[in-house]
GROMACS .gro file of C-alpha atoms in nm:
model
  167
    1MET     CA    1  -0.020   0.033  -0.019
    2ALA     CA    2   0.155   0.390  -0.089
    3ARG     CA    3   0.227   0.611   0.180
    4ILE     CA    4   0.143   0.941   0.114
    5LEU     CA    5   0.362   1.218   0.351
    6ILE     CA    6   0.122   1.599   0.347
    7ALA     CA    7   0.427   1.806   0.467
    8TYR     CA    8   0.268   2.187   0.509
    9ALA     CA    9   0.394   2.504   0.657
   10THR     CA   10   0.131   2.725   0.840
   11LYS     CA   11   0.219   3.019   1.031
   12HIS     CA   12  -0.160   3.036   1.219
   13GLY     CA   13  -0.375   2.731   1.134
   14SER     CA   14  -0.521   2.767   0.810
   15THR     CA   15  -0.282   2.519   0.652
   16ALA     CA   16  -0.271   2.333   0.859
   17GLY     CA   17  -0.676   2.204   0.889
   18ILE     CA   18  -0.652   2.213   0.519
   19ALA     CA   19  -0.320   1.966   0.467
   20GLU     CA   20  -0.575   1.772   0.779
   21VAL     CA   21  -0.853   1.753   0.569
   22ILE     CA   22  -0.613   1.619   0.240
   23GLY     CA   23  -0.509   1.401   0.474
   24LYS     CA   24  -0.903   1.261   0.570
   25GLU     CA   25  -0.964   1.220   0.135
   26LEU     CA   26  -0.623   1.057   0.090
   27THR     CA   27  -0.661   0.830   0.446
   28ALA     CA   28  -1.009   0.690   0.327
   29ALA     CA   29  -0.883   0.627  -0.021
   30GLY     CA   30  -0.719   0.399   0.097
   31LEU     CA   31  -0.375   0.531   0.143
   32ILE     CA   32  -0.151   0.499   0.450
   33VAL     CA   33  -0.103   0.891   0.512
   34GLU     CA   34   0.115   1.127   0.744
   35VAL     CA   35   0.058   1.488   0.819
   36LYS     CA   36   0.310   1.657   0.900
   37GLU     CA   37   0.423   1.972   0.999
   38ILE     CA   38   0.686   2.055   0.700
   39LYS     CA   39   0.975   2.169   0.959
   40ASN     CA   40   0.866   1.791   1.186
   41VAL     CA   41   0.932   1.635   0.842
   42GLN     CA   42   1.304   1.472   0.838
   43SER     CA   43   1.335   1.331   0.488
   44PRO     CA   44   1.038   1.295   0.243
   45ALA     CA   45   1.269   0.890   0.159
   46GLY     CA   46   1.068   0.576   0.240
   47TYR     CA   47   0.720   0.781   0.123
   48ASP     CA   48   0.578   0.716  -0.202
   49ALA     CA   49   0.448   1.069  -0.307
   50VAL     CA   50   0.453   1.448  -0.111
   51VAL     CA   51   0.196   1.647  -0.121
   52MET     CA   52   0.302   1.982  -0.039
   53GLY     CA   53   0.187   2.288   0.067
   54GLY     CA   54   0.210   2.599   0.274
   55PRO     CA   55   0.078   3.019   0.243
   56ILE     CA   56   0.131   3.337   0.043
   57TYR     CA   57   0.212   3.581   0.286
   58MET     CA   58   0.305   3.990   0.108
   59GLY     CA   59   0.287   3.776  -0.233
   60LYS     CA   60   0.491   3.439  -0.162
   61VAL     CA   61   0.469   3.065  -0.011
   62MET     CA   62   0.603   3.092   0.339
   63ALA     CA   63   0.984   3.003   0.303
   64ASP     CA   64   0.920   2.682   0.473
   65VAL     CA   65   0.831   2.510   0.194
   66LYS     CA   66   1.154   2.634  -0.021
   67LYS     CA   67   1.375   2.538   0.200
   68PHE     CA   68   1.266   2.189   0.267
   69ILE     CA   69   1.222   2.187  -0.133
   70GLY     CA   70   1.569   2.247  -0.156
   71ARG     CA   71   1.708   2.017   0.122
   72HIS     CA   72   1.541   1.702  -0.012
   73GLN     CA   73   1.547   1.849  -0.440
   74ASP     CA   74   1.675   1.498  -0.589
   75LYS     CA   75   1.432   1.208  -0.357
   76LEU     CA   76   1.107   1.468  -0.464
   77ALA     CA   77   1.211   1.478  -0.851
   78ALA     CA   78   1.219   1.074  -0.836
   79MET     CA   79   0.865   1.086  -0.706
   80PRO     CA   80   0.554   1.238  -0.736
   81VAL     CA   81   0.445   1.543  -0.558
   82ALA     CA   82   0.095   1.748  -0.528
   83ALA     CA   83   0.139   2.103  -0.436
   84PHE     CA   84  -0.147   2.339  -0.331
   85VAL     CA   85  -0.087   2.700  -0.166
   86VAL     CA   86  -0.331   2.906   0.083
   87GLY     CA   87  -0.417   3.267   0.061
   88LEU     CA   88  -0.680   3.540   0.041
   89SER     CA   89  -0.643   3.545  -0.325
   90PRO     CA   90  -0.906   3.376  -0.408
   91ALA     CA   91  -1.156   3.453  -0.159
   92SER     CA   92  -1.099   3.818  -0.384
   93LYS     CA   93  -1.165   3.697  -0.717
   94ASP     CA   94  -0.960   3.959  -0.886
   95GLU     CA   95  -0.821   3.734  -1.111
   96LYS     CA   96  -0.445   3.914  -1.098
   97GLU     CA   97  -0.395   3.857  -0.731
   98ILE     CA   98  -0.510   3.514  -0.814
   99GLU     CA   99  -0.197   3.419  -1.113
  100ALA     CA  100   0.004   3.589  -0.887
  101ALA     CA  101  -0.094   3.397  -0.674
  102ARG     CA  102  -0.018   3.061  -0.858
  103THR     CA  103   0.301   3.238  -0.982
  104ALA     CA  104   0.421   3.210  -0.610
  105LEU     CA  105   0.315   2.895  -0.584
  106SER     CA  106   0.565   2.807  -0.929
  107ASP     CA  107   0.839   3.002  -0.821
  108ALA     CA  108   0.831   2.773  -0.405
  109ILE     CA  109   0.818   2.451  -0.539
  110ALA     CA  110   1.084   2.492  -0.838
  111PRO     CA  111   1.206   2.272  -1.028
  112LEU     CA  112   0.978   2.043  -0.900
  113GLN     CA  113   0.696   2.007  -1.192
  114PRO     CA  114   0.427   1.894  -0.953
  115VAL     CA  115   0.097   1.568  -1.040
  116ALA     CA  116  -0.128   1.874  -0.965
  117SER     CA  117  -0.147   2.174  -0.810
  118ALA     CA  118  -0.424   2.413  -0.620
  119LEU     CA  119  -0.390   2.767  -0.456
  120PHE     CA  120  -0.742   2.761  -0.239
  121ALA     CA  121  -0.844   3.033   0.018
  122GLY     CA  122  -0.752   3.054   0.335
  123SER     CA  123  -0.844   3.181   0.662
  124LEU     CA  124  -0.749   3.498   0.817
  125ASP     CA  125  -0.900   3.585   1.182
  126PRO     CA  126  -0.734   3.911   1.382
  127GLU     CA  127  -0.720   3.792   1.705
  128LYS     CA  128  -0.464   3.539   1.588
  129LEU     CA  129  -0.193   3.850   1.448
  130GLY     CA  130  -0.014   4.005   1.636
  131PHE     CA  131   0.002   4.432   1.642
  132ILE     CA  132   0.194   4.517   1.324
  133GLU     CA  133   0.073   4.250   1.125
  134ARG     CA  134  -0.318   4.387   1.252
  135LYS     CA  135  -0.132   4.700   1.142
  136MET     CA  136  -0.051   4.602   0.795
  137ILE     CA  137  -0.407   4.338   0.719
  138GLY     CA  138  -0.594   4.747   0.818
  139MET     CA  139  -0.343   4.870   0.561
  140VAL     CA  140  -0.327   4.725   0.253
  141LYS     CA  141  -0.842   4.655   0.438
  142SER     CA  142  -0.751   4.221   0.389
  143PRO     CA  143  -1.089   4.060   0.437
  144THR     CA  144  -1.095   3.830   0.746
  145GLY     CA  145  -1.181   3.556   0.803
  146ASP     CA  146  -1.253   3.182   0.672
  147PHE     CA  147  -1.302   3.129   0.350
  148ARG     CA  148  -1.155   2.799   0.261
  149ASP     CA  149  -1.387   2.637   0.062
  150TRP     CA  150  -1.384   2.271   0.174
  151ASP     CA  151  -1.551   2.050  -0.040
  152ALA     CA  152  -1.313   2.264  -0.339
  153ILE     CA  153  -1.025   2.111  -0.128
  154SER     CA  154  -1.183   1.753  -0.054
  155ALA     CA  155  -1.289   1.767  -0.461
  156TRP     CA  156  -0.954   1.806  -0.516
  157ALA     CA  157  -0.769   1.534  -0.244
  158LYS     CA  158  -1.009   1.327  -0.443
  159GLY     CA  159  -0.850   1.343  -0.719
  160LEU     CA  160  -0.486   1.284  -0.560
  161PRO     CA  161  -0.429   0.926  -0.512
  162SER     CA  162  -0.463   0.803  -0.935
  163LEU     CA  163  -0.154   1.092  -0.918
  164LEU     CA  164   0.043   1.009  -0.652
  165VAL     CA  165   0.046   0.667  -0.675
  166LYS     CA  166   0.133   0.452  -1.009
  167GLY     CA  167  -0.089   0.111  -1.091
   0.00000   0.00000   0.00000
């Protein structure tokens, strides 16, 4: 049975929730799944595929994702990889912001070529932010709330087994 690692970076927990839902869908599909925060992953060795995710802050995917890929590029290049990013641009419906988020995802996972990638709307709870972050979201008039589309996340995850598992 295929072993899948879901490695995610998170700052305030929104991406962690999405990673957990993806893990549940892959487990329901009969795969052996481990969902771990990227900073707690020693190596992708021993897994048959990896799903990676991280949040976008200030136009860039959280640095932990790129660092993980840099450390394990050879192993990751030899297996199927899927990737997702979480941000508020999908909630805004602004095509330029959505395209910028897609570019940020491509830049963060380069040179890997994912078998699937997705951009999900996240959540922004001002109560979980520090003083400076709250001031910044106020200045840019960022929307706050939970914009995660659980049906879309589940649908994407349900399509992954055939892309991640050979045979």
